[in-house]
Short mmCIF file of C-alpha atoms in Angstrom, two decimals:
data_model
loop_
_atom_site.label_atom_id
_atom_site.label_comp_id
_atom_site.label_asym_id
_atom_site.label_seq_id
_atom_site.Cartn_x
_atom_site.Cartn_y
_atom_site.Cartn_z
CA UNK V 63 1.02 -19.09 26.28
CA UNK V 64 2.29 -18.39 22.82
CA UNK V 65 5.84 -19.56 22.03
CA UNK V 66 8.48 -15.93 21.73
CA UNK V 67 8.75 -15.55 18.12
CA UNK V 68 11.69 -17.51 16.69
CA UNK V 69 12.15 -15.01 13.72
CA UNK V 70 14.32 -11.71 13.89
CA UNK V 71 14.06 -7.84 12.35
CA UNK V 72 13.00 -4.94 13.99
CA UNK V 73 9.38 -5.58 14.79
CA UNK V 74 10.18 -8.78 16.07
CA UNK V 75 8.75 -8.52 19.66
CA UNK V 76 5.57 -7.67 18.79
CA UNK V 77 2.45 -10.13 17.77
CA UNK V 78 0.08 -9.43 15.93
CA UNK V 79 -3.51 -10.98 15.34
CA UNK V 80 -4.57 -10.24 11.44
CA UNK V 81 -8.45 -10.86 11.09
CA UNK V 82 -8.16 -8.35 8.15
CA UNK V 83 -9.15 -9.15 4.40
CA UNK V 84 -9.10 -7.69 0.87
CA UNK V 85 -6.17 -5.59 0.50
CA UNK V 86 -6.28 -2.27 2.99
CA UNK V 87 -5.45 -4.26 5.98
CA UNK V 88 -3.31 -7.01 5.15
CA UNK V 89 -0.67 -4.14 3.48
CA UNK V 90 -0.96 -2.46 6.58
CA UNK V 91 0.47 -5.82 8.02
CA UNK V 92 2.52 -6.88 5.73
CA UNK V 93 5.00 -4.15 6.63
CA UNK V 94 4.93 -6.24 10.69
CA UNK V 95 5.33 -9.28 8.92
CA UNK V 96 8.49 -8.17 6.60
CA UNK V 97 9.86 -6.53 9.45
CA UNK V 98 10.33 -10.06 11.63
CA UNK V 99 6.95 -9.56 13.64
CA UNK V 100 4.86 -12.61 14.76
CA UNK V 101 1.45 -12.30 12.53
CA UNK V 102 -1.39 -14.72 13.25
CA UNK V 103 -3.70 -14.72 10.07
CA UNK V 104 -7.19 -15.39 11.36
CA UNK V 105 -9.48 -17.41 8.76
CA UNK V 106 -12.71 -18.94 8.84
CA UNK V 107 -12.50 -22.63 8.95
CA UNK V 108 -13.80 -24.84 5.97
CA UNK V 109 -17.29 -26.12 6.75
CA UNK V 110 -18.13 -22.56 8.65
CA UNK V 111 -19.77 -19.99 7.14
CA UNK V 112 -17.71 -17.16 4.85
CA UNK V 113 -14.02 -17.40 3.34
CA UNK V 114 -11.87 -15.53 1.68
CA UNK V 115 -12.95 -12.29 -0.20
CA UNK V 116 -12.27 -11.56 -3.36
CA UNK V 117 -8.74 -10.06 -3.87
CA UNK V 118 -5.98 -11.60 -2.58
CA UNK V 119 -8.01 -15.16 -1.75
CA UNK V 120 -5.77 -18.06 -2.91
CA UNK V 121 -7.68 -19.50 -5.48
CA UNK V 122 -8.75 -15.94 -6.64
CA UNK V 123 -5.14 -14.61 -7.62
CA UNK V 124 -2.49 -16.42 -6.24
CA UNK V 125 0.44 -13.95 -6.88
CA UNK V 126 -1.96 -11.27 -5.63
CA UNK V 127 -2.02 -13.48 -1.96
CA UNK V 128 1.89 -14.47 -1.89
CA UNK V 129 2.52 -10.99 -2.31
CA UNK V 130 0.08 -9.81 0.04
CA UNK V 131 0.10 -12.57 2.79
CA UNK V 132 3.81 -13.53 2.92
CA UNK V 133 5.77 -14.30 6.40
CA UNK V 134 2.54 -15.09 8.22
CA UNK V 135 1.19 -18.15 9.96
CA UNK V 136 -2.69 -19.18 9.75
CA UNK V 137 -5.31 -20.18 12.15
CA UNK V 138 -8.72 -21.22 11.37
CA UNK V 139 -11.10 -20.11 13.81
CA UNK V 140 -15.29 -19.77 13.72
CA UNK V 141 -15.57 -16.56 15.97
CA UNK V 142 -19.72 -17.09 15.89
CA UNK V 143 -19.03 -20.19 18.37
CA UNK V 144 -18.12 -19.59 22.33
CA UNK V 145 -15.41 -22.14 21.95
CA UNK V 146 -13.58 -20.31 19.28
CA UNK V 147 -14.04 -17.30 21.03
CA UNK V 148 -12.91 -18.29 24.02
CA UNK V 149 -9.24 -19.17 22.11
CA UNK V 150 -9.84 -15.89 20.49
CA UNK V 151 -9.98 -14.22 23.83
CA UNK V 152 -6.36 -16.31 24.46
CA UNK V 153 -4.81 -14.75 21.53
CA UNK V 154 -5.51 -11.18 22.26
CA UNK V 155 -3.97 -11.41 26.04
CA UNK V 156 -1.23 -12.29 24.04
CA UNK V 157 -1.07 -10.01 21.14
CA UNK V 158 0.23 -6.50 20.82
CA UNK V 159 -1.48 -5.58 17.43
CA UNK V 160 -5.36 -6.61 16.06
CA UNK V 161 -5.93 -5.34 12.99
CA UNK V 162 -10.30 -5.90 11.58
CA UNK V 163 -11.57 -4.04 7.97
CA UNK V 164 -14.87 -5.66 9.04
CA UNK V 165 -17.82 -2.79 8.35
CA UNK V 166 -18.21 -0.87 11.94
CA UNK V 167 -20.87 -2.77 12.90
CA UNK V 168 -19.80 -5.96 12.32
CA UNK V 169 -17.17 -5.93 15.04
CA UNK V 170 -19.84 -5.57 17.74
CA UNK V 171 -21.59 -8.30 16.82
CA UNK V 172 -19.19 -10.45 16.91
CA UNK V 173 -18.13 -8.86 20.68
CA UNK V 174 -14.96 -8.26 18.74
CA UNK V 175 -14.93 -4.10 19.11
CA UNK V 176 -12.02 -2.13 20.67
CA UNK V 177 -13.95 -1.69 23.85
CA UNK V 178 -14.37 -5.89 24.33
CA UNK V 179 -10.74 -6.58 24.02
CA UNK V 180 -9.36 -3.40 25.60
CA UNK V 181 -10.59 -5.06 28.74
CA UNK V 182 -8.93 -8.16 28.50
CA UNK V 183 -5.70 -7.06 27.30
CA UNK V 184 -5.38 -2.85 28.15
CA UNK V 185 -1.97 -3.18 26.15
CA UNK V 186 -3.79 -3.76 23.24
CA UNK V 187 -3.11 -1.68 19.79
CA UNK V 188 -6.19 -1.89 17.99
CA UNK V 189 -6.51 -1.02 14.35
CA UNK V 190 -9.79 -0.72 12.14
CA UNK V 191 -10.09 0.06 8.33
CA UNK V 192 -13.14 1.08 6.79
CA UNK V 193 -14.55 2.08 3.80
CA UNK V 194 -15.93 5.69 5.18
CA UNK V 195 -15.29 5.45 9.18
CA UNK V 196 -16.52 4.35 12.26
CA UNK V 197 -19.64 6.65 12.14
CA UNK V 198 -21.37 9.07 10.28
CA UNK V 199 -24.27 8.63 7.12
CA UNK V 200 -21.83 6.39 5.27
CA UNK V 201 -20.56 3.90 7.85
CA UNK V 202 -22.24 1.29 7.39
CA UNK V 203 -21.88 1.47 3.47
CA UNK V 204 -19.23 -1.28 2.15
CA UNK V 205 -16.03 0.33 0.63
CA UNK V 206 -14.35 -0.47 -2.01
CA UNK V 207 -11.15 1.45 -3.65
CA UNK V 208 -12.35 2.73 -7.07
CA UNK V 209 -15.52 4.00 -5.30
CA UNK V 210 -13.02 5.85 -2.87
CA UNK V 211 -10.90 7.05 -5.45
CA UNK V 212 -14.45 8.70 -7.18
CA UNK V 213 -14.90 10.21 -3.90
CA UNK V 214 -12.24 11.28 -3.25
CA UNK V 215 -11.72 13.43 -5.52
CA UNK V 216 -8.87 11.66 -7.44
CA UNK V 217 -10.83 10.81 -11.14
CA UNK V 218 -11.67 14.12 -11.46
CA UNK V 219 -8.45 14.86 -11.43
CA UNK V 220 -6.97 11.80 -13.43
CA UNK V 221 -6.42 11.48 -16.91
CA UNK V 222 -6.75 13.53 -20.61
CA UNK V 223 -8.99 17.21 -20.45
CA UNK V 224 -12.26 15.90 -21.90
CA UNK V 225 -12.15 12.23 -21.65
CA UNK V 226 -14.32 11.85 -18.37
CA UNK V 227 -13.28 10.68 -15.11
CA UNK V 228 -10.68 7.95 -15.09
CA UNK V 229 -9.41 5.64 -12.39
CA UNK V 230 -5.26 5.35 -11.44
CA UNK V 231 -3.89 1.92 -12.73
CA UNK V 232 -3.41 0.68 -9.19
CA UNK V 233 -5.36 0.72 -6.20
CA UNK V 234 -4.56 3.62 -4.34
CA UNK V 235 -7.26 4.14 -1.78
CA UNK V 236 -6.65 0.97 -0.14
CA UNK V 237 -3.05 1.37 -0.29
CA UNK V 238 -2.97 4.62 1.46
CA UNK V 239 -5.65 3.54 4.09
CA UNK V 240 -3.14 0.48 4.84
CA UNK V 241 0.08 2.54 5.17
CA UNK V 242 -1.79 5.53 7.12
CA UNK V 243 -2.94 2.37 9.22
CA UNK V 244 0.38 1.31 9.64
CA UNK V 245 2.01 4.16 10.45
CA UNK V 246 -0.96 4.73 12.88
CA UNK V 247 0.29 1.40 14.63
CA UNK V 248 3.34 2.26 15.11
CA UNK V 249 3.18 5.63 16.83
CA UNK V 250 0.73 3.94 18.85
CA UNK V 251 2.84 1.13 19.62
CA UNK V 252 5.24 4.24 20.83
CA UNK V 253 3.33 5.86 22.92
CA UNK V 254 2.43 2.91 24.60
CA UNK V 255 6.41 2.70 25.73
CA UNK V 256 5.21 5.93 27.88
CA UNK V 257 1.63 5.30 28.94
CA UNK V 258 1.53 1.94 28.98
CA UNK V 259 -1.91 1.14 27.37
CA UNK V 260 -2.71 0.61 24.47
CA UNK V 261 -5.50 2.16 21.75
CA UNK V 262 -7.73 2.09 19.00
CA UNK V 263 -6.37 3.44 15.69
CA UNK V 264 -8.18 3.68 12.70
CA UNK V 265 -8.46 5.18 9.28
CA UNK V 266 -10.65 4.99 6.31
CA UNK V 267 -10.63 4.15 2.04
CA UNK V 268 -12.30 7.78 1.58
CA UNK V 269 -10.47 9.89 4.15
CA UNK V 270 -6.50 8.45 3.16
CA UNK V 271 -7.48 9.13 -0.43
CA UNK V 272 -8.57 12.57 0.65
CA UNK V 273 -5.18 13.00 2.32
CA UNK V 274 -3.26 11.72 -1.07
CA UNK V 275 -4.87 14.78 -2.79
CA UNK V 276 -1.88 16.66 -1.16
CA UNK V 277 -1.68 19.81 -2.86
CA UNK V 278 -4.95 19.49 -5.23
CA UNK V 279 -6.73 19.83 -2.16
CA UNK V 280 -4.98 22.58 -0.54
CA UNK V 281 -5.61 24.83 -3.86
CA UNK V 282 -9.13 24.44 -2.53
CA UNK V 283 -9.10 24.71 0.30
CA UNK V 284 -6.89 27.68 0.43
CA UNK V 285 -6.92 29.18 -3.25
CA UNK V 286 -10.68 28.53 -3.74
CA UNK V 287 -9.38 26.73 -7.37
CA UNK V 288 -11.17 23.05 -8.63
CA UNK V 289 -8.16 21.75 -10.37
CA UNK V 290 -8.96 19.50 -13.57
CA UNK V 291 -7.58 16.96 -15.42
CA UNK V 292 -4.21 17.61 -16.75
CA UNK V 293 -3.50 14.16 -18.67
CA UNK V 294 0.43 13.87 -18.13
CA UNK V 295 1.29 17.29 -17.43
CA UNK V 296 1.42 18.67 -13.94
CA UNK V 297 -1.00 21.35 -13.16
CA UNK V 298 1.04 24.30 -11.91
CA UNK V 299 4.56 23.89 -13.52
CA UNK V 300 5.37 23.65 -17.28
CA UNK V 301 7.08 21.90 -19.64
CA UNK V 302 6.79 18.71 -17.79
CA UNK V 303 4.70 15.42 -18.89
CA UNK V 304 5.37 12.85 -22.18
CA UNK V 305 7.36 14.17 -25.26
CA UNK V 306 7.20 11.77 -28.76
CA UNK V 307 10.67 11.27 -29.64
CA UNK V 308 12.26 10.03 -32.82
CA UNK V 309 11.40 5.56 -31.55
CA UNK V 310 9.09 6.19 -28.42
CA UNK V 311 8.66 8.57 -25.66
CA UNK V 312 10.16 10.78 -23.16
CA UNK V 313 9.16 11.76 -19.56
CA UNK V 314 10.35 15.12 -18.63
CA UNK V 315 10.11 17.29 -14.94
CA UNK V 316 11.66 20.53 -15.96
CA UNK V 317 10.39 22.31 -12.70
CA UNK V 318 11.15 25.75 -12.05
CA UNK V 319 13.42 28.39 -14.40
CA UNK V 320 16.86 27.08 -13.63
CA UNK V 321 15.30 23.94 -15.57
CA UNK V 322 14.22 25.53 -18.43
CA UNK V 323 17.24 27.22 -18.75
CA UNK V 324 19.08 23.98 -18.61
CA UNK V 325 16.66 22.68 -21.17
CA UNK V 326 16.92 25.14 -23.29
CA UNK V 327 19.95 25.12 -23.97
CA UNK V 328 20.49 21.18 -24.24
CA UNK V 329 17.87 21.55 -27.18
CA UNK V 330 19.89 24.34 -28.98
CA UNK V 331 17.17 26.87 -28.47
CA UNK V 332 18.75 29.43 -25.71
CA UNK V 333 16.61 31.93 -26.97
CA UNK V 334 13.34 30.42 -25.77
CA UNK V 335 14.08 31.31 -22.37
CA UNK V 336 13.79 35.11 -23.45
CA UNK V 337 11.22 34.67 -25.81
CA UNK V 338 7.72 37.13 -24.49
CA UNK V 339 5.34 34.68 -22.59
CA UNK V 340 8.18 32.31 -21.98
CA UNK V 341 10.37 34.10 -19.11
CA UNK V 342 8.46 32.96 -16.18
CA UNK V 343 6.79 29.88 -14.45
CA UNK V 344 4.02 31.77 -14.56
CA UNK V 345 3.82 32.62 -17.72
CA UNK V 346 4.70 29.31 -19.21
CA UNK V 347 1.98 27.48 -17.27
CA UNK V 348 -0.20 30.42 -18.62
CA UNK V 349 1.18 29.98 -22.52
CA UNK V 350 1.35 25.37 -21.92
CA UNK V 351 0.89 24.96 -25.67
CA UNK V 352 3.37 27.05 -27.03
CA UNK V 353 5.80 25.70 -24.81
CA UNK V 354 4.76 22.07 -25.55
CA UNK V 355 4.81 22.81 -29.87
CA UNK V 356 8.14 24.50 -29.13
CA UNK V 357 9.83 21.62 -27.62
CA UNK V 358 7.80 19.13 -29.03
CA UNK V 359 9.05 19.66 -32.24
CA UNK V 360 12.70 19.19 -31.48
CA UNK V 361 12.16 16.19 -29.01
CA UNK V 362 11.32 14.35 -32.21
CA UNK V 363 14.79 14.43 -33.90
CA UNK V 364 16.50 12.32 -31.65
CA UNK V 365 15.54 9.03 -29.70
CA UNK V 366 14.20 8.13 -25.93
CA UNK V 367 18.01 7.11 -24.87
CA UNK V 368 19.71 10.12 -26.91
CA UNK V 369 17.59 12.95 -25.14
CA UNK V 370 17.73 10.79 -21.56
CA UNK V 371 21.63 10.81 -22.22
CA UNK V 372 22.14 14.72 -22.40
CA UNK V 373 19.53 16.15 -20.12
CA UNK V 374 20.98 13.57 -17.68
CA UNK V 375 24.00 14.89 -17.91
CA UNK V 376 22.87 18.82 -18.35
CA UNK V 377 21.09 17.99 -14.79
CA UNK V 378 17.70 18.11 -16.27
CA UNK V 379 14.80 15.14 -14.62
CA UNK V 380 13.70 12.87 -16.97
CA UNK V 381 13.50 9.41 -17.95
CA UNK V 382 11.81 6.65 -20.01
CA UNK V 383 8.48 5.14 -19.89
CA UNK V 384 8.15 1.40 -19.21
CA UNK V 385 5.84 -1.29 -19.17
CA UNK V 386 6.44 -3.19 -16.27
CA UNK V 387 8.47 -6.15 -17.85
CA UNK V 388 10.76 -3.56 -19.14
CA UNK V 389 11.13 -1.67 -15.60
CA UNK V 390 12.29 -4.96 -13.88
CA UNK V 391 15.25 -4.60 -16.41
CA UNK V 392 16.14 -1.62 -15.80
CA UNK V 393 19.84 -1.65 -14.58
CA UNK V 394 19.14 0.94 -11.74
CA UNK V 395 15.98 -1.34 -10.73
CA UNK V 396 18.04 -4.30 -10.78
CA UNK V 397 20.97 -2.89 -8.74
CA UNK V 398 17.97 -2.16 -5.99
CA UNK V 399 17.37 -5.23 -5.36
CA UNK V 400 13.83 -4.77 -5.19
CA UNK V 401 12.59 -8.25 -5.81
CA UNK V 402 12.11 -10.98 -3.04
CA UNK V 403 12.60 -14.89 -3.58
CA UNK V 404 9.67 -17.09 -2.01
CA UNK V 405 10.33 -20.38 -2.01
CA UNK V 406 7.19 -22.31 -2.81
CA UNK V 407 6.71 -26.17 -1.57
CA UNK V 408 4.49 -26.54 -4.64
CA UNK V 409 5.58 -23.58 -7.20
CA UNK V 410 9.26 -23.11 -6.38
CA UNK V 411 11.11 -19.80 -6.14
CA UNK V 412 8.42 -17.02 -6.53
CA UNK V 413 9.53 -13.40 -6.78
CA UNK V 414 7.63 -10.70 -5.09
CA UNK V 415 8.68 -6.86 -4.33
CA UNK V 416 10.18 -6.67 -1.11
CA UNK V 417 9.74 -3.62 1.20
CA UNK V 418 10.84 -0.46 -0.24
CA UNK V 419 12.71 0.59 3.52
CA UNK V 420 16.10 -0.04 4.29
CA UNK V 421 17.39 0.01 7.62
CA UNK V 422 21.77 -0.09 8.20
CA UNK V 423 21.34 -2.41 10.91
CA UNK V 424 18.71 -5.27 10.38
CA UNK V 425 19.70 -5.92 6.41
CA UNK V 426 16.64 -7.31 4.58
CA UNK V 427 16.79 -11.32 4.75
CA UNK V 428 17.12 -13.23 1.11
CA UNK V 429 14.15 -15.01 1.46
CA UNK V 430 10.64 -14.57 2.52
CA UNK V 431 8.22 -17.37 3.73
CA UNK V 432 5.17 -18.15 1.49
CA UNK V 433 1.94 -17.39 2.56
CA UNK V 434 0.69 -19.77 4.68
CA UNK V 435 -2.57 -22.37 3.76
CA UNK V 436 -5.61 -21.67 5.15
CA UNK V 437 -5.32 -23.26 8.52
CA UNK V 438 -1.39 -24.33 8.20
CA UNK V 439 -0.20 -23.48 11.68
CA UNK V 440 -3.51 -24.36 13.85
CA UNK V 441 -2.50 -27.27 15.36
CA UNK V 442 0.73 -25.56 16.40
CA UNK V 443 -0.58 -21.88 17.54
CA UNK V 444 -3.23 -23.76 19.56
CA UNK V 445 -1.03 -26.54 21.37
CA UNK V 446 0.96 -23.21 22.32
CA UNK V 447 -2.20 -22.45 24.12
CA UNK V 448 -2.30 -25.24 25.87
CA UNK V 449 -4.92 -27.56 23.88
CA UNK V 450 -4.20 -31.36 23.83
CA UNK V 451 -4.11 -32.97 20.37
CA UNK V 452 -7.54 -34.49 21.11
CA UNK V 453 -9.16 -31.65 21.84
CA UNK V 454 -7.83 -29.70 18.68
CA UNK V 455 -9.20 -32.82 16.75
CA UNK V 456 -12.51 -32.36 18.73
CA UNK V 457 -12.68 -28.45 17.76
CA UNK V 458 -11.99 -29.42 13.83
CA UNK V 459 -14.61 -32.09 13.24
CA UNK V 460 -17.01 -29.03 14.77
CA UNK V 461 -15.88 -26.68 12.79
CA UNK V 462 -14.93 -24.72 15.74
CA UNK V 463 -11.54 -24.20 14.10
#
């Protein structure tokens, strides 16, 4: 039987079994892990068939896997062997939460599905990601984000009138499908408090990026309207988007008319707000370049911290734009908190971005743990199941784990 986990937070009752790779499924874990849970990385062993994919593989990108992987233990196991299996089988009477990203079919060939280990553990939260579901003309395709993001919907949407489809600087697809997923486990996990069995939940790269359209897709849906692409300025409200100033840029979010009225008037021009084509939402969005030469004009005269300075203070949303060096410094940023110390046995203290939630009563701890080598806690998660040092020896020089 596995040991109770020794670590505390929120989630920490619950175990979960991680044969998930890439990035979609272990960010769907990672939230278990930061919140105190017990997560079980399953890995192929060296000497067996497969490895790590691509992103987030150690060798591949090591920030990429600390930041991905952290506060979880490894096991090497070779699920194409009965033996390995058979400890397989051991974990999941154990485990609350397995999470695959395999492609659909690959789970049944391995006798790894939701239906195989729903009957040895009926508690069982299952999760699956996929590229484009579980069935349908595209299951069995392999997914990958920016082919989601094409998909669904999002270049066409992305970037400057004119310039062609264009993909969002960070992989949103798979970062959708892992929080839908997680949030999936969790109700799950609560409605298993009533019913007392477990389920399958899963979710897809194409279908969460469908769901992040949000409002583009509703104006379809509803409206009957194809939005384009609208560069930096949002589609249905103007003046909003990036404004040269005197030394940079400015981001601004004047939404609605009590916002241009405030603007207005902290860029000595009160009499725009009367001015014919101006007075409404409507009309603005309708008359976008004469607002933008209007404004854009005076936003030159003074600089990025001037401008952020008064329409703070006149109540107006804006702010700078930063590369990311420059965010970290940001005082606000830094009063967050937002970074997490790792303490390396090889690289020292790493920092990584902890976990944007804050709860009153389980305070985020200082420090995470690293992510674990391939194979790091084997001997230990398997003596917990009852196998001898000898036989653990045995099942390594086989390759069995």
């Amino acid at each position: 039987m596995l040991n109770t986990n020794n670590h505390s937070g929120p989630l920490s009752r619950f175990t979960v079994i991680d044969a998930s790779r890439v990035r979609a499924g272990p960010t769907a874990i990672r939230l278990f892990a930061d919140m105190g849970a017990r997560v079980i990385k399953v890995e192929i062993p060296a000497g067996a068939p497969g490895g790590d994919d691509m992103i987030g593989a150690r060798d591949h990108d090591r920030a990429d896997f600390e930041n991905l992987h952290r506060n979880k233990e490894s096991l090497t196991l070779n699920l194409k062997t009965e033996e390995g299996k058979a400890i397989f089988n051991d974990l999941i009477r154990e485990a609350d939460v397995f999470i695959e990203n395999y492609r659909p079919d690959v789970k049944y060939k391995l006798g790894i599905d939701y239906e195989a280990l729903k009957a040895i553990n009926p508690r069982l939260v299952y999760a699956s990601i996929s590229g484009f579901g579980q069935d349908g003309p595209y299951s069995k395709r392999p997914g990958f984000d920016s082919i989601a993001q094409g998909m669904g919907g999002l270049m066409s949407i992305t970037g400057e009138p004119g310039r062609g489809p264009m993909r969002v600087g960070i992989p949103l697809a798979d970062l959708a499908a892992g929080h839908f997923c997680a949030q999936g486990i969790l109700v799950a996990l609560l409605e298993r408090e009533v019913s007392g069995e477990g389920q399958w939940v899963h979710t897809n790269l194409l279908e969460s990026q469908i769901a992040m359209l949000d409002f583009q897709a509703a104006k379809w849906l509803i409206d009957g309207h194809v939005s384009g692409q609208n560069g930096n300025e949002h589609p249905i409200t103007v003046p909003t988007g990036v404004y040269a100033t005197r030394d940079g840029y400015l981001n601004l979010a004047a939404i609605g008319q009590t916002m241009w009225i405030r603007l207005c008037n902290v860029l000595g021009v009160p009499e725009l707000v009367e001015e014919p084509g101006l007075e409404t939402d409507a009309m603005r969005v309708k008359n976008r370049d004469r607002v933008n030469e209007a404004i854009g004009e005076l936003f030159r005269q003074r600089t990025t911290a001037e401008w952020i300075d008064a329409l703070n203070e006149a109540g107006v949303p804006c702010g700078p734009i930063y590369t990311i060096d420059r965010m970290f410094e940001d005082e606000q940023v830094q009063h967050l908190d937002v970074t997490w110390d790792i303490v390396h046995p090889e690289r020292g203290t790493l920092e990584v971005v902890n976990s944007p939630i804050r709860m009153s009563r389980f305070p985020r701890p200082e420090q995470a743990r690293p992510a674990p080598e391939k194979g790091e806690h084997t001997d230990r998660i398997l003596a917990e199941l009852g196998l001898s040092p000898a036989r653990i020896n045995e099942l390594k020089q086989r390759h069995v784990v």
